[in-house]
Amino acid sequence: MPLPTVILPGYLESAIAYRQLEQSLQQLDFPTVTVPLRRRDWLPTLGVRPVTLILQQLDYTIKHILREHNATQINLIGHSAGGWISRIYMGEKPYLARGDVKPFLWQGHPLVATFTTLGTPHISQERWTRSNLDFVTNNYPGAFYKNVRYVCVAGKTIFGKRRPGSWLAYSSYQLTCGKGNTWGDGITPIEAAHLQGAENLVIEGVKHSPRSPGIWYGSPEPLKAWVQYLI
């Protein structure tokens, strides 16, 4: 029986955007649930504030699905910012970000069998994410937990250039990895989406967001490239 699977949405995204991916995984016999976030749930994280409220909802969702299926582990899928937030959840260092009045600790890695990131910027030059990502990188570099299988999926879709049609990609790549002239999914460059020691995949033609026109990481065809790593 495939393991229960939890999807953590990307920044400013709601659970409803992942319904198609949820259903596709359920059709493959993975009991799947998305952390029930609404767009307004992200508002307290704007700026350089902590993502503690998102982590608490992730923890609640994981504990609930484990009880529901009498399981001891899950597959965890993090899209975009959901990927690096999940790395905080798995960690063993107290999380005390700017704005928190006390540290929090989840130590979730024993609960995760396979951890998949979809277009996650694991590095960033942006001010709002820098403090959180520095915390992750300094404490949990690369595929840090050897008991967890890390799968990092990047998209090769748009080459960033300073011209109409690829200016957004150029700007986003530059803010993420410091270089705009590179390949990525339109938001996250390939080099930022991979981790040392992980199963690092590149899928051509996928857009970053489930709301993007065309196909994204969770569309039926791209899904075939990474679903095989789930347990």
CSV table of C-alpha atoms in Angstrom, one decimal:
chain,number,residue,atom,x,y,z
A,1,MET,CA,0.0,0.0,0.0
A,2,PRO,CA,1.5,3.4,-1.0
A,3,LEU,CA,2.3,5.8,1.8
A,4,PRO,CA,-0.1,8.7,2.7
A,5,THR,CA,1.1,11.8,0.9
A,6,VAL,CA,1.0,15.4,2.0
A,7,ILE,CA,1.3,18.5,-0.4
A,8,LEU,CA,2.5,21.8,1.0
A,9,PRO,CA,1.5,24.7,-1.3
A,10,GLY,CA,3.9,27.4,-2.5
A,11,TYR,CA,4.1,31.0,-1.3
A,12,LEU,CA,0.7,32.9,-1.4
A,13,GLU,CA,-1.0,29.8,-2.8
A,14,SER,CA,-4.1,28.0,-1.6
A,15,ALA,CA,-4.8,24.3,-1.3
A,16,ILE,CA,-7.5,24.4,-4.1
A,17,ALA,CA,-4.8,25.0,-6.7
A,18,TYR,CA,-3.4,21.6,-6.0
A,19,ARG,CA,-6.6,19.7,-6.4
A,20,GLN,CA,-5.7,18.2,-9.8
A,21,LEU,CA,-2.3,16.9,-8.4
A,22,GLU,CA,-4.1,15.5,-5.4
A,23,GLN,CA,-6.6,13.6,-7.6
A,24,SER,CA,-3.9,12.3,-9.9
A,25,LEU,CA,-2.0,10.9,-6.9
A,26,GLN,CA,-5.1,9.4,-5.4
A,27,GLN,CA,-5.8,7.6,-8.7
A,28,LEU,CA,-2.4,6.1,-8.4
A,29,ASP,CA,-3.5,4.8,-4.9
A,30,PHE,CA,-1.5,7.4,-2.9
A,31,PRO,CA,-3.9,8.7,-0.1
A,32,THR,CA,-3.2,12.4,-0.6
A,33,VAL,CA,-4.1,15.6,1.1
A,34,THR,CA,-3.0,19.2,0.7
A,35,VAL,CA,-2.3,21.3,3.7
A,36,PRO,CA,-5.6,23.3,3.8
A,37,LEU,CA,-4.1,26.8,3.3
A,38,ARG,CA,-5.9,29.8,2.1
A,39,ARG,CA,-4.1,32.7,0.4
A,40,ARG,CA,-4.8,34.9,3.4
A,41,ASP,CA,-3.0,32.4,5.7
A,42,TRP,CA,0.2,33.6,4.1
A,43,LEU,CA,-0.3,37.3,5.0
A,44,PRO,CA,1.4,37.0,8.5
A,45,THR,CA,4.5,35.8,6.7
A,46,LEU,CA,4.9,38.8,4.4
A,47,GLY,CA,8.2,40.7,4.6
A,48,VAL,CA,10.9,39.0,6.7
A,49,ARG,CA,8.4,37.5,9.2
A,50,PRO,CA,8.4,33.9,10.3
A,51,VAL,CA,6.6,31.0,8.6
A,52,THR,CA,5.6,29.5,11.9
A,53,LEU,CA,1.9,29.5,11.2
A,54,ILE,CA,2.4,27.6,8.0
A,55,LEU,CA,4.7,25.0,9.8
A,56,GLN,CA,2.0,24.5,12.4
A,57,GLN,CA,-0.6,23.7,9.8
A,58,LEU,CA,1.8,21.4,8.1
A,59,ASP,CA,2.4,19.5,11.4
A,60,TYR,CA,-1.3,19.2,12.1
A,61,THR,CA,-2.0,17.9,8.6
A,62,ILE,CA,0.8,15.3,8.8
A,63,LYS,CA,-0.3,14.1,12.2
A,64,HIS,CA,-3.9,13.8,11.1
A,65,ILE,CA,-3.2,11.7,8.0
A,66,LEU,CA,-0.8,9.4,9.9
A,67,ARG,CA,-3.6,8.7,12.4
A,68,GLU,CA,-6.2,8.3,9.7
A,69,HIS,CA,-4.2,5.7,7.9
A,70,ASN,CA,-2.5,4.1,10.9
A,71,ALA,CA,0.8,4.9,9.3
A,72,THR,CA,4.2,5.8,10.6
A,73,GLN,CA,5.6,7.8,7.6
A,74,ILE,CA,4.4,9.9,4.7
A,75,ASN,CA,5.6,11.2,1.3
A,76,LEU,CA,6.0,14.9,1.7
A,77,ILE,CA,5.7,17.2,-1.4
A,78,GLY,CA,6.7,20.8,-1.2
A,79,HIS,CA,6.0,23.2,-4.1
A,80,SER,CA,8.1,26.3,-4.4
A,81,ALA,CA,8.5,27.9,-0.9
A,82,GLY,CA,6.7,24.8,0.5
A,83,GLY,CA,9.9,22.9,-0.2
A,84,TRP,CA,12.2,25.0,2.0
A,85,ILE,CA,9.5,25.4,4.7
A,86,SER,CA,9.3,21.6,4.8
A,87,ARG,CA,13.1,21.4,5.4
A,88,ILE,CA,12.5,23.6,8.5
A,89,TYR,CA,9.8,21.2,9.6
A,90,MET,CA,12.0,18.1,9.3
A,91,GLY,CA,14.8,19.8,11.3
A,92,GLU,CA,16.1,19.4,14.8
A,93,LYS,CA,17.2,23.0,15.5
A,94,PRO,CA,14.8,25.3,17.3
A,95,TYR,CA,13.2,27.8,14.8
A,96,LEU,CA,13.1,31.3,16.1
A,97,ALA,CA,12.6,33.7,13.3
A,98,ARG,CA,12.1,37.5,13.5
A,99,GLY,CA,8.8,38.2,15.1
A,100,ASP,CA,8.5,34.9,17.0
A,101,VAL,CA,8.4,35.3,20.8
A,102,LYS,CA,9.5,31.7,21.5
A,103,PRO,CA,11.4,29.0,19.5
A,104,PHE,CA,9.5,26.1,17.8
A,105,LEU,CA,10.7,22.7,17.0
A,106,TRP,CA,9.0,19.9,15.0
A,107,GLN,CA,11.8,17.3,14.3
A,108,GLY,CA,9.7,15.9,11.6
A,109,HIS,CA,12.3,13.9,9.6
A,110,PRO,CA,11.5,10.5,11.1
A,111,LEU,CA,7.9,10.9,9.7
A,112,VAL,CA,9.1,11.5,6.1
A,113,ALA,CA,10.1,8.6,3.8
A,114,THR,CA,10.4,10.6,0.6
A,115,PHE,CA,10.6,14.3,0.3
A,116,THR,CA,10.0,15.9,-3.1
A,117,THR,CA,10.4,19.5,-4.0
A,118,LEU,CA,8.8,21.0,-7.1
A,119,GLY,CA,10.5,24.3,-8.3
A,120,THR,CA,11.7,25.1,-4.8
A,121,PRO,CA,14.2,28.0,-4.6
A,122,HIS,CA,16.6,26.4,-2.1
A,123,ILE,CA,18.8,29.5,-2.3
A,124,SER,CA,17.7,33.1,-2.6
A,125,GLN,CA,19.1,36.7,-2.6
A,126,GLU,CA,15.6,38.1,-1.8
A,127,ARG,CA,15.5,40.0,1.5
A,128,TRP,CA,12.2,38.4,2.7
A,129,THR,CA,13.4,34.8,2.3
A,130,ARG,CA,17.1,35.3,3.0
A,131,SER,CA,16.9,34.9,6.8
A,132,ASN,CA,14.8,31.8,6.6
A,133,LEU,CA,16.8,30.2,3.8
A,134,ASP,CA,20.1,31.0,5.6
A,135,PHE,CA,18.7,29.1,8.6
A,136,VAL,CA,17.9,26.1,6.4
A,137,THR,CA,21.2,26.2,4.5
A,138,ASN,CA,23.4,26.6,7.6
A,139,ASN,CA,21.6,23.9,9.6
A,140,TYR,CA,20.5,21.4,7.1
A,141,PRO,CA,22.7,21.6,4.0
A,142,GLY,CA,21.9,19.5,1.0
A,143,ALA,CA,20.0,16.2,1.3
A,144,PHE,CA,20.7,16.4,5.0
A,145,TYR,CA,18.8,13.5,6.6
A,146,LYS,CA,20.1,10.2,5.4
A,147,ASN,CA,16.9,8.4,6.5
A,148,VAL,CA,14.9,10.6,4.0
A,149,ARG,CA,15.0,10.2,0.2
A,150,TYR,CA,15.3,13.7,-1.3
A,151,VAL,CA,13.9,14.3,-4.8
A,152,CYS,CA,14.4,17.8,-6.2
A,153,VAL,CA,12.5,18.7,-9.5
A,154,ALA,CA,13.5,21.7,-11.6
A,155,GLY,CA,11.9,23.0,-14.8
A,156,LYS,CA,13.8,23.9,-18.0
A,157,THR,CA,11.3,26.1,-19.8
A,158,ILE,CA,12.4,29.7,-20.1
A,159,PHE,CA,15.8,31.2,-20.5
A,160,GLY,CA,16.1,34.5,-18.7
A,161,LYS,CA,16.8,37.5,-20.9
A,162,ARG,CA,16.4,41.2,-20.7
A,163,ARG,CA,13.7,41.4,-23.3
A,164,PRO,CA,9.9,41.1,-23.6
A,165,GLY,CA,8.6,37.6,-22.9
A,166,SER,CA,11.5,36.6,-20.6
A,167,TRP,CA,12.1,39.7,-18.5
A,168,LEU,CA,10.1,38.3,-15.5
A,169,ALA,CA,12.1,35.1,-15.6
A,170,TYR,CA,15.4,37.0,-15.8
A,171,SER,CA,14.4,39.2,-12.8
A,172,SER,CA,13.3,36.2,-10.8
A,173,TYR,CA,16.3,34.1,-11.5
A,174,GLN,CA,18.6,37.0,-10.7
A,175,LEU,CA,16.8,37.6,-7.3
A,176,THR,CA,17.2,33.9,-6.6
A,177,CYS,CA,20.7,32.9,-7.6
A,178,GLY,CA,22.3,36.2,-8.6
A,179,LYS,CA,22.2,35.4,-12.3
A,180,GLY,CA,19.4,36.2,-14.8
A,181,ASN,CA,20.8,34.6,-17.9
A,182,THR,CA,20.0,31.0,-17.1
A,183,TRP,CA,17.4,28.3,-17.5
A,184,GLY,CA,14.5,27.7,-15.2
A,185,ASP,CA,10.7,27.3,-14.9
A,186,GLY,CA,10.0,31.0,-15.3
A,187,ILE,CA,10.4,31.7,-11.6
A,188,THR,CA,13.0,29.3,-10.1
A,189,PRO,CA,16.3,28.7,-11.9
A,190,ILE,CA,17.5,25.1,-12.2
A,191,GLU,CA,20.6,25.6,-10.1
A,192,ALA,CA,18.5,26.9,-7.1
A,193,ALA,CA,16.0,24.0,-7.4
A,194,HIS,CA,18.5,21.2,-6.8
A,195,LEU,CA,20.3,20.0,-3.6
A,196,GLN,CA,23.6,18.3,-3.3
A,197,GLY,CA,23.0,14.6,-2.6
A,198,ALA,CA,19.4,14.6,-3.8
A,199,GLU,CA,17.8,12.8,-6.7
A,200,ASN,CA,17.9,15.9,-9.0
A,201,LEU,CA,15.6,15.9,-12.0
A,202,VAL,CA,15.1,18.4,-14.8
A,203,ILE,CA,11.8,18.4,-16.7
A,204,GLU,CA,11.5,20.4,-19.9
A,205,GLY,CA,8.5,22.6,-20.7
A,206,VAL,CA,7.0,22.9,-17.2
A,207,LYS,CA,5.8,26.2,-15.8
A,208,HIS,CA,6.4,27.1,-12.1
A,209,SER,CA,2.8,27.5,-10.8
A,210,PRO,CA,-0.3,25.3,-10.9
A,211,ARG,CA,-2.1,28.5,-12.1
A,212,SER,CA,0.3,29.0,-15.0
A,213,PRO,CA,-1.1,28.5,-18.5
A,214,GLY,CA,0.0,25.2,-20.0
A,215,ILE,CA,1.6,22.4,-17.9
A,216,TRP,CA,3.3,22.6,-14.5
A,217,TYR,CA,5.1,20.1,-12.3
A,218,GLY,CA,1.9,18.4,-11.2
A,219,SER,CA,0.3,18.0,-14.6
A,220,PRO,CA,-0.2,14.3,-15.8
A,221,GLU,CA,2.9,14.0,-18.1
A,222,PRO,CA,5.5,15.7,-15.8
A,223,LEU,CA,4.1,13.8,-12.8
A,224,LYS,CA,5.3,10.5,-14.5
A,225,ALA,CA,8.9,11.7,-14.2
A,226,TRP,CA,8.9,12.0,-10.4
A,227,VAL,CA,6.0,10.0,-9.0
A,228,GLN,CA,8.1,6.8,-9.4
A,229,TYR,CA,10.2,8.0,-6.4
A,230,LEU,CA,7.3,8.1,-4.0
A,231,ILE,CA,6.9,5.1,-1.7
